[in-house]
PDB file of C-alpha atoms in Angstrom:
ATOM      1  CA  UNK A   1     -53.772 -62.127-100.038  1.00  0.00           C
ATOM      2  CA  UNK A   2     -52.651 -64.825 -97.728  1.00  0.00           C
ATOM      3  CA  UNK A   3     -50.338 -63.844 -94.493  1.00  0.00           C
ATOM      4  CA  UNK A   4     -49.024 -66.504 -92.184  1.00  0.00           C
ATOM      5  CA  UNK A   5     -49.631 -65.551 -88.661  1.00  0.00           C
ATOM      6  CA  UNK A   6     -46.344 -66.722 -86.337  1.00  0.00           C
ATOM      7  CA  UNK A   7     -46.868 -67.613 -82.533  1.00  0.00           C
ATOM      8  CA  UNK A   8     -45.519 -69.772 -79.782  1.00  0.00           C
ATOM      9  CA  UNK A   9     -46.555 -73.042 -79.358  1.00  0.00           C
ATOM     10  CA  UNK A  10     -46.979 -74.599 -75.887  1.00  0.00           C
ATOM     11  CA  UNK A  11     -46.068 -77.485 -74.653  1.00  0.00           C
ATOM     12  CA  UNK A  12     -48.557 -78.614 -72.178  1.00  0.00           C
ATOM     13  CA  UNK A  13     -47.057 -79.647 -68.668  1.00  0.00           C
ATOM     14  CA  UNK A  14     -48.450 -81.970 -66.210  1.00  0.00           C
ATOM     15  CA  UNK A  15     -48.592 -81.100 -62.640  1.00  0.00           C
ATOM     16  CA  UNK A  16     -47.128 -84.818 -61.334  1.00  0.00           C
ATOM     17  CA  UNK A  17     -44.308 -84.228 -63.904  1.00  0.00           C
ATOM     18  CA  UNK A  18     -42.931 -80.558 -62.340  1.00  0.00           C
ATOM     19  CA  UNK A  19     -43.818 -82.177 -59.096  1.00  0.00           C
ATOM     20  CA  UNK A  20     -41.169 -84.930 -59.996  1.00  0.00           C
ATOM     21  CA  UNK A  21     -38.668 -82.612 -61.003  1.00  0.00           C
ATOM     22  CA  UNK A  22     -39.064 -80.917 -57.525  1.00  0.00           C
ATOM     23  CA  UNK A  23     -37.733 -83.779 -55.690  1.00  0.00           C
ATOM     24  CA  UNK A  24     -35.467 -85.434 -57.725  1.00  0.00           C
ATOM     25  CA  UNK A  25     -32.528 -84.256 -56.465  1.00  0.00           C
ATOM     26  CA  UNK A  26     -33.830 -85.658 -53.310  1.00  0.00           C
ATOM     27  CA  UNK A  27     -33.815 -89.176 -54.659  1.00  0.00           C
ATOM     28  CA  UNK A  28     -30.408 -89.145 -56.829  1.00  0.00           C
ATOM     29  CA  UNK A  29     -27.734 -91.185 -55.259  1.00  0.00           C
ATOM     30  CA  UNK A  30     -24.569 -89.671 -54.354  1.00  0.00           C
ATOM     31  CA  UNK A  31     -21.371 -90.560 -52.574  1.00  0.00           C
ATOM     32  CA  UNK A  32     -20.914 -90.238 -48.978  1.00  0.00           C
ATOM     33  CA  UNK A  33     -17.385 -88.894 -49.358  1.00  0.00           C
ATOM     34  CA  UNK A  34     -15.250 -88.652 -46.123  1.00  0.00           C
ATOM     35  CA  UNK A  35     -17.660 -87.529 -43.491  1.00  0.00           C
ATOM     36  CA  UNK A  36     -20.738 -89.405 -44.686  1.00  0.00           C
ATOM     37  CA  UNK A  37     -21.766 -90.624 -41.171  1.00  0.00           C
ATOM     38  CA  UNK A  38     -20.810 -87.157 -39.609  1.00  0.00           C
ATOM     39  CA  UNK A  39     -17.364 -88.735 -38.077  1.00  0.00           C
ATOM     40  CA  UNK A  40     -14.322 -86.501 -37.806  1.00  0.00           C
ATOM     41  CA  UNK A  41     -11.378 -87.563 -36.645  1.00  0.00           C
ATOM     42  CA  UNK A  42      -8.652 -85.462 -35.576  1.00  0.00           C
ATOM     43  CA  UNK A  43      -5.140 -86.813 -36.922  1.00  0.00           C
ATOM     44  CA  UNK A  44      -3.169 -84.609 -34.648  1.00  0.00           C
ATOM     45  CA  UNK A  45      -4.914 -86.307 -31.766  1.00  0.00           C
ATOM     46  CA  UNK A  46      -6.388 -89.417 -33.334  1.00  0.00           C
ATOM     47  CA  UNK A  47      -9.400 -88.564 -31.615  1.00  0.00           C
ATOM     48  CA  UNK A  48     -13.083 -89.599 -32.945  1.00  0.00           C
ATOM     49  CA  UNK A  49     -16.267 -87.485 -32.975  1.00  0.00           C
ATOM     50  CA  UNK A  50     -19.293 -87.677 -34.441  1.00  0.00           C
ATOM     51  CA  UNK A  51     -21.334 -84.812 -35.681  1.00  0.00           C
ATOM     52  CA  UNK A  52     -25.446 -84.545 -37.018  1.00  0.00           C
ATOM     53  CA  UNK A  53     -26.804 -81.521 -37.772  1.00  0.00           C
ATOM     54  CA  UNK A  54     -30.781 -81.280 -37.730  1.00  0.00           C
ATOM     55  CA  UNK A  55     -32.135 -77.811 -38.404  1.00  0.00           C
ATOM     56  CA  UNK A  56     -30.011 -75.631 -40.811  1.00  0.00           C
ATOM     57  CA  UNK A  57     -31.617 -72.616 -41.550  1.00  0.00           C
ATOM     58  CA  UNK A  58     -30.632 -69.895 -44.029  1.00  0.00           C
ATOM     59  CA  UNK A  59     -29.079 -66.815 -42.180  1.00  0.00           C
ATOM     60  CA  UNK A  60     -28.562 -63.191 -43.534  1.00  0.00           C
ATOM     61  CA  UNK A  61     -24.697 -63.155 -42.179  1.00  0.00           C
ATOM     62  CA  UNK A  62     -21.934 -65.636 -42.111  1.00  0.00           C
ATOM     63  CA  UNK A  63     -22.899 -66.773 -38.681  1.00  0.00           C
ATOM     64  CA  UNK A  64     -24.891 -70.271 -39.056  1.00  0.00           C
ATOM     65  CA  UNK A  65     -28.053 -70.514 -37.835  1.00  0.00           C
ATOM     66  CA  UNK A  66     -28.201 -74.680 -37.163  1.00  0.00           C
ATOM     67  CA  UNK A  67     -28.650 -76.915 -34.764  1.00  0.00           C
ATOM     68  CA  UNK A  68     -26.262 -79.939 -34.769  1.00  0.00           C
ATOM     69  CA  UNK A  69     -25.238 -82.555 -31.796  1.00  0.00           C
ATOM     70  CA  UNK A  70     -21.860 -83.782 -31.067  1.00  0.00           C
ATOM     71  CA  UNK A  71     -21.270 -87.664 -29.711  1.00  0.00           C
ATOM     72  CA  UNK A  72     -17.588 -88.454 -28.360  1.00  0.00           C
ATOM     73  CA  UNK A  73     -17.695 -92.044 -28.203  1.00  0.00           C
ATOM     74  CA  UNK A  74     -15.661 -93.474 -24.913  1.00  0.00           C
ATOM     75  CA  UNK A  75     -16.873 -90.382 -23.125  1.00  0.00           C
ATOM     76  CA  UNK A  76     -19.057 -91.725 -20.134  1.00  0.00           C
ATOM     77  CA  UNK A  77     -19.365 -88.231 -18.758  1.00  0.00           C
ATOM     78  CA  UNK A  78     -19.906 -87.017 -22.012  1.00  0.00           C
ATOM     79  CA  UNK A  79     -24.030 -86.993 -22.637  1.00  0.00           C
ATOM     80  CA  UNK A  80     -25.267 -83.634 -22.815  1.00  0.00           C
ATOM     81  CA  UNK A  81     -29.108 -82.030 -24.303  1.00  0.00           C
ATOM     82  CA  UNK A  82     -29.409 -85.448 -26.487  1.00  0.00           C
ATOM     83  CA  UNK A  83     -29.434 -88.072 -24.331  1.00  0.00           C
ATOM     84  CA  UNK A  84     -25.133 -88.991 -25.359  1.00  0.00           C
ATOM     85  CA  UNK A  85     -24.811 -86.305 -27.843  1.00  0.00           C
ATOM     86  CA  UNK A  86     -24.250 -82.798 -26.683  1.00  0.00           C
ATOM     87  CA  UNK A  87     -25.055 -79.238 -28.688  1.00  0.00           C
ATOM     88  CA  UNK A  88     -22.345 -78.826 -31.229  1.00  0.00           C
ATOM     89  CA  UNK A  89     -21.683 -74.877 -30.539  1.00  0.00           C
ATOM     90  CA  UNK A  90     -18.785 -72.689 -29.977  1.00  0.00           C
ATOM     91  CA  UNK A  91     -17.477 -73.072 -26.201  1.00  0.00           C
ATOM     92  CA  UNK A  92     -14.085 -73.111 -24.427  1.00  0.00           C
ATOM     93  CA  UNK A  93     -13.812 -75.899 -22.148  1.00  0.00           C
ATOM     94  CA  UNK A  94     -11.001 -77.792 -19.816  1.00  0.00           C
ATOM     95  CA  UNK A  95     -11.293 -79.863 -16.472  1.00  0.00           C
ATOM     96  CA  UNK A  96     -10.549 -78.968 -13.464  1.00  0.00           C
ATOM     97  CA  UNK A  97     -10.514 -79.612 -10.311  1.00  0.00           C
ATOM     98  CA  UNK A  98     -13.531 -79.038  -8.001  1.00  0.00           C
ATOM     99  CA  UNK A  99     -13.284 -79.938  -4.031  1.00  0.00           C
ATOM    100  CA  UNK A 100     -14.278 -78.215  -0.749  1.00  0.00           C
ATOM    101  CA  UNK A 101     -10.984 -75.707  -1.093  1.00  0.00           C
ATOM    102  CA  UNK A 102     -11.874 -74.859  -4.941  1.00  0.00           C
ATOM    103  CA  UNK A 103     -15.168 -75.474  -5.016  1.00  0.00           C
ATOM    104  CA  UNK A 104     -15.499 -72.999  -8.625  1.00  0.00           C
ATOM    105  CA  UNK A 105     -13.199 -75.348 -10.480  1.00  0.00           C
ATOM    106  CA  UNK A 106     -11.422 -72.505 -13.517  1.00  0.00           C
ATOM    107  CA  UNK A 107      -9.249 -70.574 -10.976  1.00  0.00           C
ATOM    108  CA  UNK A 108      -5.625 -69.295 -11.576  1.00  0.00           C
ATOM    109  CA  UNK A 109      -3.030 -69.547  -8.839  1.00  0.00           C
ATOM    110  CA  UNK A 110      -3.741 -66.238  -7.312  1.00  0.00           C
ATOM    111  CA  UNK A 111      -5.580 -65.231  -4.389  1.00  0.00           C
ATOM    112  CA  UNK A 112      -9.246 -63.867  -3.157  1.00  0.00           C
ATOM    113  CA  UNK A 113     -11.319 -62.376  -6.205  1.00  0.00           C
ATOM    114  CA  UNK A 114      -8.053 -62.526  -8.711  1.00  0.00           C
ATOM    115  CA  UNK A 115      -7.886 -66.933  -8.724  1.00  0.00           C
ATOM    116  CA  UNK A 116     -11.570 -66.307 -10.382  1.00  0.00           C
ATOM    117  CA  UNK A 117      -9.263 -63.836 -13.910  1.00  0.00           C
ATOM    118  CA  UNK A 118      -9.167 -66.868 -15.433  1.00  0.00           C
ATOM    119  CA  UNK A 119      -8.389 -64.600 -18.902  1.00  0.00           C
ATOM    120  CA  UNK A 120      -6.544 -61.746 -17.889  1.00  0.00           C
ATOM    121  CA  UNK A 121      -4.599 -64.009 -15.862  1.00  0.00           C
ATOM    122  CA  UNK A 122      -4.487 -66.893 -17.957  1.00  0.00           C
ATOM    123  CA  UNK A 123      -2.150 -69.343 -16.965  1.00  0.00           C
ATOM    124  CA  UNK A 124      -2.049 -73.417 -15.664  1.00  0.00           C
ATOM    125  CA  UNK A 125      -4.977 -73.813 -12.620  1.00  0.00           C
ATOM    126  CA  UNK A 126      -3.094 -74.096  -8.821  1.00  0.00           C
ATOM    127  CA  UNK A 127      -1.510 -77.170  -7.835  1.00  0.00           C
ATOM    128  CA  UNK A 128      -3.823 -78.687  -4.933  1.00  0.00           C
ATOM    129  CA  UNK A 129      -3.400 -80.412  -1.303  1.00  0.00           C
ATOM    130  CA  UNK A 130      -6.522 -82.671  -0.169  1.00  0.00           C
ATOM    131  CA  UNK A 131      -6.405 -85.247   1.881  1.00  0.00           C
ATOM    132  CA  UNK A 132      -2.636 -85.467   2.465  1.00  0.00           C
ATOM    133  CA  UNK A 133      -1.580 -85.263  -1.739  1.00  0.00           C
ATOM    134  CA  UNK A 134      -0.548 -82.853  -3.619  1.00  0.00           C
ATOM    135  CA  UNK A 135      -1.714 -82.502  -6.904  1.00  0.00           C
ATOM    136  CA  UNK A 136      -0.095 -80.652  -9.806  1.00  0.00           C
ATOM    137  CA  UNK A 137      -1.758 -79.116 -12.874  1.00  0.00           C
ATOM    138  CA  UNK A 138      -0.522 -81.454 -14.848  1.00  0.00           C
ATOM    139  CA  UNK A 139      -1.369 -84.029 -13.154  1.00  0.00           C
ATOM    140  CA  UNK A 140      -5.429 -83.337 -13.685  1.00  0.00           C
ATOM    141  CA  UNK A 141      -5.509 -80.697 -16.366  1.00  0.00           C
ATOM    142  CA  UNK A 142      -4.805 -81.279 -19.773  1.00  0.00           C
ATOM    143  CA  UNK A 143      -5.364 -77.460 -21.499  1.00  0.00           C
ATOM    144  CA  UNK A 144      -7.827 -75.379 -22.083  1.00  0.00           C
ATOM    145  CA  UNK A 145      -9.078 -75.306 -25.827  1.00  0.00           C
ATOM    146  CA  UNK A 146     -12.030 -72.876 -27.808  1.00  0.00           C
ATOM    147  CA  UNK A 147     -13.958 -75.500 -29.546  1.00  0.00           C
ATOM    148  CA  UNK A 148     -15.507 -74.425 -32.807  1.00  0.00           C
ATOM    149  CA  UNK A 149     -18.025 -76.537 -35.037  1.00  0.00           C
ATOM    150  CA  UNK A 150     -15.957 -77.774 -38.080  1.00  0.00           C
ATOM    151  CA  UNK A 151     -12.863 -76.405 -36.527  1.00  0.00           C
ATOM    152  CA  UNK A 152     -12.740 -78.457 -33.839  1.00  0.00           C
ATOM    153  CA  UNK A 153     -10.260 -77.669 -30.406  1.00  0.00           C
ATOM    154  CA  UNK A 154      -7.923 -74.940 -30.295  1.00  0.00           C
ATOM    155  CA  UNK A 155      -5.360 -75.152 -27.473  1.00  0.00           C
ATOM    156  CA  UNK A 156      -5.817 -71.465 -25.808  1.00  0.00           C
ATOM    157  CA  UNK A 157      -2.334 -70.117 -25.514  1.00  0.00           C
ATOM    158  CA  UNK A 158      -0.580 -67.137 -23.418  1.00  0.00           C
ATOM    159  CA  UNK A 159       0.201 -64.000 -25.857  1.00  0.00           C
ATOM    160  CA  UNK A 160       0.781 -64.712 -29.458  1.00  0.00           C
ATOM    161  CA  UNK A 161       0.407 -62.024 -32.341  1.00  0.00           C
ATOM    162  CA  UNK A 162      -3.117 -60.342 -31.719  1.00  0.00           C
ATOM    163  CA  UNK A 163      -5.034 -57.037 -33.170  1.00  0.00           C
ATOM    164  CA  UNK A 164      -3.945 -53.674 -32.180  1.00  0.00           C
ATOM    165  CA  UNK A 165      -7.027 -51.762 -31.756  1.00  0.00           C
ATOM    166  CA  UNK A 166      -7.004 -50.762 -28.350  1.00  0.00           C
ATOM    167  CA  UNK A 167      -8.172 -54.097 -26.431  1.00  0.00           C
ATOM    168  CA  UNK A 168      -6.002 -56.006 -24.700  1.00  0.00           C
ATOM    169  CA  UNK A 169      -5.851 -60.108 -25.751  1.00  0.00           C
ATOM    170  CA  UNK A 170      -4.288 -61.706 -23.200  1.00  0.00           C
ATOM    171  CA  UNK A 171      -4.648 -65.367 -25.374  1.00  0.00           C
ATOM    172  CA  UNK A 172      -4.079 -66.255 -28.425  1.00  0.00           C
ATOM    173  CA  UNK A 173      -5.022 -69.556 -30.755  1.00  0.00           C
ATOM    174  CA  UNK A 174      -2.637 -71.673 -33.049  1.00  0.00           C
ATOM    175  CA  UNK A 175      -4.976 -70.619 -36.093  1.00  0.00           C
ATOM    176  CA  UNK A 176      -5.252 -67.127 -35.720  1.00  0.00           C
ATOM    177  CA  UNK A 177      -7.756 -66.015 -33.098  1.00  0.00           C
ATOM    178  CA  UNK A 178      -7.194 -63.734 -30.380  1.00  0.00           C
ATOM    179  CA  UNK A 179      -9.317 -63.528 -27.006  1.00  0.00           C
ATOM    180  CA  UNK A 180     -10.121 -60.605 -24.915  1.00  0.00           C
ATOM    181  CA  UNK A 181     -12.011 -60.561 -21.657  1.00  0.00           C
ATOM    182  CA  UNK A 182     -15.398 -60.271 -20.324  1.00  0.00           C
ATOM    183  CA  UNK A 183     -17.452 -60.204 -17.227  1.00  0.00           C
ATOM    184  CA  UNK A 184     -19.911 -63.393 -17.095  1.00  0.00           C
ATOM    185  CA  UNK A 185     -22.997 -63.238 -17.547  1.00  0.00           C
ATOM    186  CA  UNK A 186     -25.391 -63.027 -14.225  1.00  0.00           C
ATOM    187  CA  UNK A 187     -27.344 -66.510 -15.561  1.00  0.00           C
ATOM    188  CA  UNK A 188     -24.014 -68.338 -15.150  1.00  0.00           C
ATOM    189  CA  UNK A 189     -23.962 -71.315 -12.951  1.00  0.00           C
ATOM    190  CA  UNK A 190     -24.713 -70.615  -9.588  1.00  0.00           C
ATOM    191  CA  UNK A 191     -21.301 -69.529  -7.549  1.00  0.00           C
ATOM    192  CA  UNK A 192     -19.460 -68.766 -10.773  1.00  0.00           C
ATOM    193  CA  UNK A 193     -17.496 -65.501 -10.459  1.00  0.00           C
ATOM    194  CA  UNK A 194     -14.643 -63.645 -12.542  1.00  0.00           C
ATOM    195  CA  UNK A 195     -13.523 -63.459 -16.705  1.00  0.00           C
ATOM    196  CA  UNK A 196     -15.445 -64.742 -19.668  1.00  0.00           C
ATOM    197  CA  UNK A 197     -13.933 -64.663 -22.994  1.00  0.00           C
ATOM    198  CA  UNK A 198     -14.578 -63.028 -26.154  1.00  0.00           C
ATOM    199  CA  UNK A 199     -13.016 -64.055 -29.128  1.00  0.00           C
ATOM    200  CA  UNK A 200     -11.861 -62.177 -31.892  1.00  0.00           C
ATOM    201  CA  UNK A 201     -11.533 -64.768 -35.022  1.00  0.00           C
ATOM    202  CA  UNK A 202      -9.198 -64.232 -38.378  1.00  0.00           C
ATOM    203  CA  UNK A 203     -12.453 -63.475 -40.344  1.00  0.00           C
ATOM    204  CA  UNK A 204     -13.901 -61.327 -38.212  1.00  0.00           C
ATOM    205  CA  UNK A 205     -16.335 -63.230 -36.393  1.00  0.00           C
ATOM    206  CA  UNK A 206     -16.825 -62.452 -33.115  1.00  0.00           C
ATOM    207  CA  UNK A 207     -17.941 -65.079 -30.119  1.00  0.00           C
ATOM    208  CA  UNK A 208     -18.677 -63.243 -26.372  1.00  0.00           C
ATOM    209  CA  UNK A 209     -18.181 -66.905 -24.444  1.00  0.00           C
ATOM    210  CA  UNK A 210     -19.564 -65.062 -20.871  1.00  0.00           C
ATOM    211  CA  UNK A 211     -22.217 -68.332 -19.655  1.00  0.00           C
ATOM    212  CA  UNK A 212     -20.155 -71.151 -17.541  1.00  0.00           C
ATOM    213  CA  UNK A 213     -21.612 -74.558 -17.089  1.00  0.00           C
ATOM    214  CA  UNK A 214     -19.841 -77.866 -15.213  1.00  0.00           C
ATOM    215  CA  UNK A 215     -20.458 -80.999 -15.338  1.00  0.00           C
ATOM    216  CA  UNK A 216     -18.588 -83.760 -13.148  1.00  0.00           C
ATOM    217  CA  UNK A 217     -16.007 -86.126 -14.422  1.00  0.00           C
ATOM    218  CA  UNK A 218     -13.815 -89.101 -13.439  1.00  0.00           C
ATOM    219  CA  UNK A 219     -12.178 -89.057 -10.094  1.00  0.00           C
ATOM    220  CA  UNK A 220      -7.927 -88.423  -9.879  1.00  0.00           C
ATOM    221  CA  UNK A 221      -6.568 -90.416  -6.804  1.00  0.00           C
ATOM    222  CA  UNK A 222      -3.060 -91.081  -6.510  1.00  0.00           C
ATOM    223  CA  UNK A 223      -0.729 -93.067  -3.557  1.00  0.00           C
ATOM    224  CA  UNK A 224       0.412 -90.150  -0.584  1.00  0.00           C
ATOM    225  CA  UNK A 225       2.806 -90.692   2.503  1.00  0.00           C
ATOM    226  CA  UNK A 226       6.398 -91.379   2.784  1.00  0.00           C
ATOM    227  CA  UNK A 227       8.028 -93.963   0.528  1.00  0.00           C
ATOM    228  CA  UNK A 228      11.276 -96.134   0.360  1.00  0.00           C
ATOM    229  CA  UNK A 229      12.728 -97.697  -2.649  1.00  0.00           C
ATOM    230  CA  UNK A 230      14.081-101.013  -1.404  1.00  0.00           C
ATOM    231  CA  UNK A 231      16.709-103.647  -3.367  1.00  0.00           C
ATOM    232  CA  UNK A 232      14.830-104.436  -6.346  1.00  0.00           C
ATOM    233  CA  UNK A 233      12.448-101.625  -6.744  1.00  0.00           C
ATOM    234  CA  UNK A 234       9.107-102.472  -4.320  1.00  0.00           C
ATOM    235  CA  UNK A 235       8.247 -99.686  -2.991  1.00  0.00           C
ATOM    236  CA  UNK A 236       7.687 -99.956   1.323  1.00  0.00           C
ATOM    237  CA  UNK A 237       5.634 -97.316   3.171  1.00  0.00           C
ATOM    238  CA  UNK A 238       8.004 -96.184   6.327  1.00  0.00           C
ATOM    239  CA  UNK A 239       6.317 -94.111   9.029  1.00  0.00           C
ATOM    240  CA  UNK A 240       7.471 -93.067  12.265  1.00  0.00           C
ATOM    241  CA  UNK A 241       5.953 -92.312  15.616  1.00  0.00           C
ATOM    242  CA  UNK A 242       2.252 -91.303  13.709  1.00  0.00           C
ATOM    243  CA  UNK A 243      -0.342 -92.877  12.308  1.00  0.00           C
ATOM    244  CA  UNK A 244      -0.177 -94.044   8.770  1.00  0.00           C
ATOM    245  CA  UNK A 245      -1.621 -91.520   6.203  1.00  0.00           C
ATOM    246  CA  UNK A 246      -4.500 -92.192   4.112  1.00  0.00           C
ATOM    247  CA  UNK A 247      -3.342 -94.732   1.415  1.00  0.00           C
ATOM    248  CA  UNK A 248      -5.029 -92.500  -1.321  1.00  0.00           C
ATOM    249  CA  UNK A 249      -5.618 -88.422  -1.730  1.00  0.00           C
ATOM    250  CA  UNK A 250      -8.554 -88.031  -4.471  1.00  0.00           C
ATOM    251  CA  UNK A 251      -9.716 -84.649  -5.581  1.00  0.00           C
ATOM    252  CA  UNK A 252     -13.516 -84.388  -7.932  1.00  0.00           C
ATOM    253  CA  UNK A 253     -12.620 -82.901 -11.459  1.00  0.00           C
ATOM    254  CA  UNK A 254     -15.192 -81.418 -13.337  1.00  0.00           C
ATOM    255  CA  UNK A 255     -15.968 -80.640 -17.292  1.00  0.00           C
ATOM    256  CA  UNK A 256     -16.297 -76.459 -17.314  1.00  0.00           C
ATOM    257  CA  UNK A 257     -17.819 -75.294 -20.274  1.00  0.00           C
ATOM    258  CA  UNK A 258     -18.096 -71.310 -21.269  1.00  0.00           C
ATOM    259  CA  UNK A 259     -21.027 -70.987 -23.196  1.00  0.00           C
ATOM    260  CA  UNK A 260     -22.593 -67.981 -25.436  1.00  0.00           C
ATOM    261  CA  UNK A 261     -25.948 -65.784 -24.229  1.00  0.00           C
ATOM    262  CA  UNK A 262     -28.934 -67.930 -25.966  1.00  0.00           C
ATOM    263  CA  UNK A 263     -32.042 -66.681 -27.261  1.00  0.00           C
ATOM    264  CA  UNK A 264     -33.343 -69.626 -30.050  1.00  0.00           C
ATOM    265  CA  UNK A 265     -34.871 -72.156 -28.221  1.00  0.00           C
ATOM    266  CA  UNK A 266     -35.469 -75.457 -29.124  1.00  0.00           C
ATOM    267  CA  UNK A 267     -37.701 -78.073 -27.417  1.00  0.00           C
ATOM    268  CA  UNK A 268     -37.543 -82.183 -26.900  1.00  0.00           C
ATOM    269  CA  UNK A 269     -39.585 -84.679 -26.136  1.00  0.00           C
ATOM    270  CA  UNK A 270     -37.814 -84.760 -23.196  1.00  0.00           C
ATOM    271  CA  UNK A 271     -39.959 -81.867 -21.450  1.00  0.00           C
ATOM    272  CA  UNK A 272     -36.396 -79.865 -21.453  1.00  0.00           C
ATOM    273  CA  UNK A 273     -36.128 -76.594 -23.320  1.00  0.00           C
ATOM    274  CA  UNK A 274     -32.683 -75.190 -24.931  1.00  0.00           C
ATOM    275  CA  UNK A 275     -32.127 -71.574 -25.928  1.00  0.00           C
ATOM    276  CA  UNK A 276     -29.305 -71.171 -28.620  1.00  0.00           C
ATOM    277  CA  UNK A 277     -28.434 -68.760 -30.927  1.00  0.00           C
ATOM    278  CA  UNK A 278     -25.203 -69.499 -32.286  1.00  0.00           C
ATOM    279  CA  UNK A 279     -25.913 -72.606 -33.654  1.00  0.00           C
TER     280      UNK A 279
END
């Protein structure tokens, strides 16, 4: 009696062959699609930005655990962690001004410790007089925005349609997210004072914004005294009986940046050490 005995057969597999199929993704050739240099632009704004990421690490929650840098070309006061690239992370931001009678630059046009409830007061900073000039808000402030990585600015707006649970959100965001207030953090910048933010977003996310940081920018001057308009339109200084005022009023603005609590740090070459964890 014969019986046929079945099996399976084997191929036999070479270790530089599994090794190739390991990393040929790695070498296939793909297109670079719209952001394939990291740029972004903004067409509401037309403004450009360009974004690298360099650590990107699985996370257990939808919060990304990365660390990318941010370059805004044309912005001289712009260089941050990296040289001229900054930490791409979730921040609000505006300028403001900073001189010897508001020397903590976010303020609200209040007085003593309520110019520093910068949330639950939110509205346009104080108009300014330094040096002879007035200055208006609008004249040095542009808005104050919650920047988000891939999301880019949001304009941070008085009321809108927020969450009823009980907390008060004074501000509100075009696309949805709603900010409540906070107490910052004792590790803020030295003299800082008053609100932090916490914001609420549409999917739940939640960013506690309590660490502010400032960082000079350009200076605003702009022509003071009394003026006539003579035949033609030249404009002739007149003063009478006193000595001519200053031909210029300048106030210091600065870059004010409210950053989250940090505990991943990351180190450079640079001898400078960065804690993050939101990025």
């Amino acid at each position: 009696m014969n019986a046929l005995a079945t099996g399976t057969v084997c191929a036999q597999v070479k270790i530089p062959e599994e090794y190739a199929k390991l990393i040929k993704h790695r070498g296939e050739i793909t297109a670079f699609g719209n952001e394939g240099f990291g740029d972004k632009v903004d067409l509401g704004s037309g403004g450009l930005q360009i974004v690298q990421t360099d650590v990107d690490l699985p996370g257990n929650n939808a919060i990304p655990v990365r660390v990318s840098r941010r370059f805004v070309p044309g912005d001289k006061y712009g260089g941050g962690h990296f040289g001229v690239w900054s930490l791409d992370i979730p921040y609000m931001h505006g300028i403001f001004a900073n001189h010897v009678y508001n020397p903590k630059g976010w303020t609200v046009p209040e007085s003593g410790a309520d110019q520093y409830k910068r949330c639950s007061l939110f509205s346009a900073p104080p108009e300014l007089y330094f040096q002879g000039g007035l200055f208006w808000p609008d004249e040095y402030w542009q808005g104050s925005f919650f920047h988000l990585p891939g999301g880019g600015d949001q304009e941070l707006l008085s009321g809108g349609l927020v969450p009823t649970d009980g907390n008060a959100y004074p501000i509100s965001t075009k696309d949805g997210a709603a900010v409540r207030c906070v107490a910052l953090a004792s590790t803020s910048q030295s003299g800082s004072q008053g609100d932090g933010f916490e914001v609420v977003t549409p999917n739940g996310l939640i960013y506690t914004l309590n660490q502010m940081v400032s960082r000079p920018n350009a200076q605003i001057s702009k022509p003071i005294g009394d003026m006539g308009l003579l035949k033609g339109g030249v404009w002739s200084k007149q003063s009478a009986n006193a000595p001519p005022p200053e031909p210029n009023a300048a106030i210091k603005l600065c870059d004010l940046h409210l950053e989250r609590d940090k505990s991943l740090a990351v180190d450079s070459n640079h001898g400078q050490r960065w804690p993050s964890d939101h990025t």
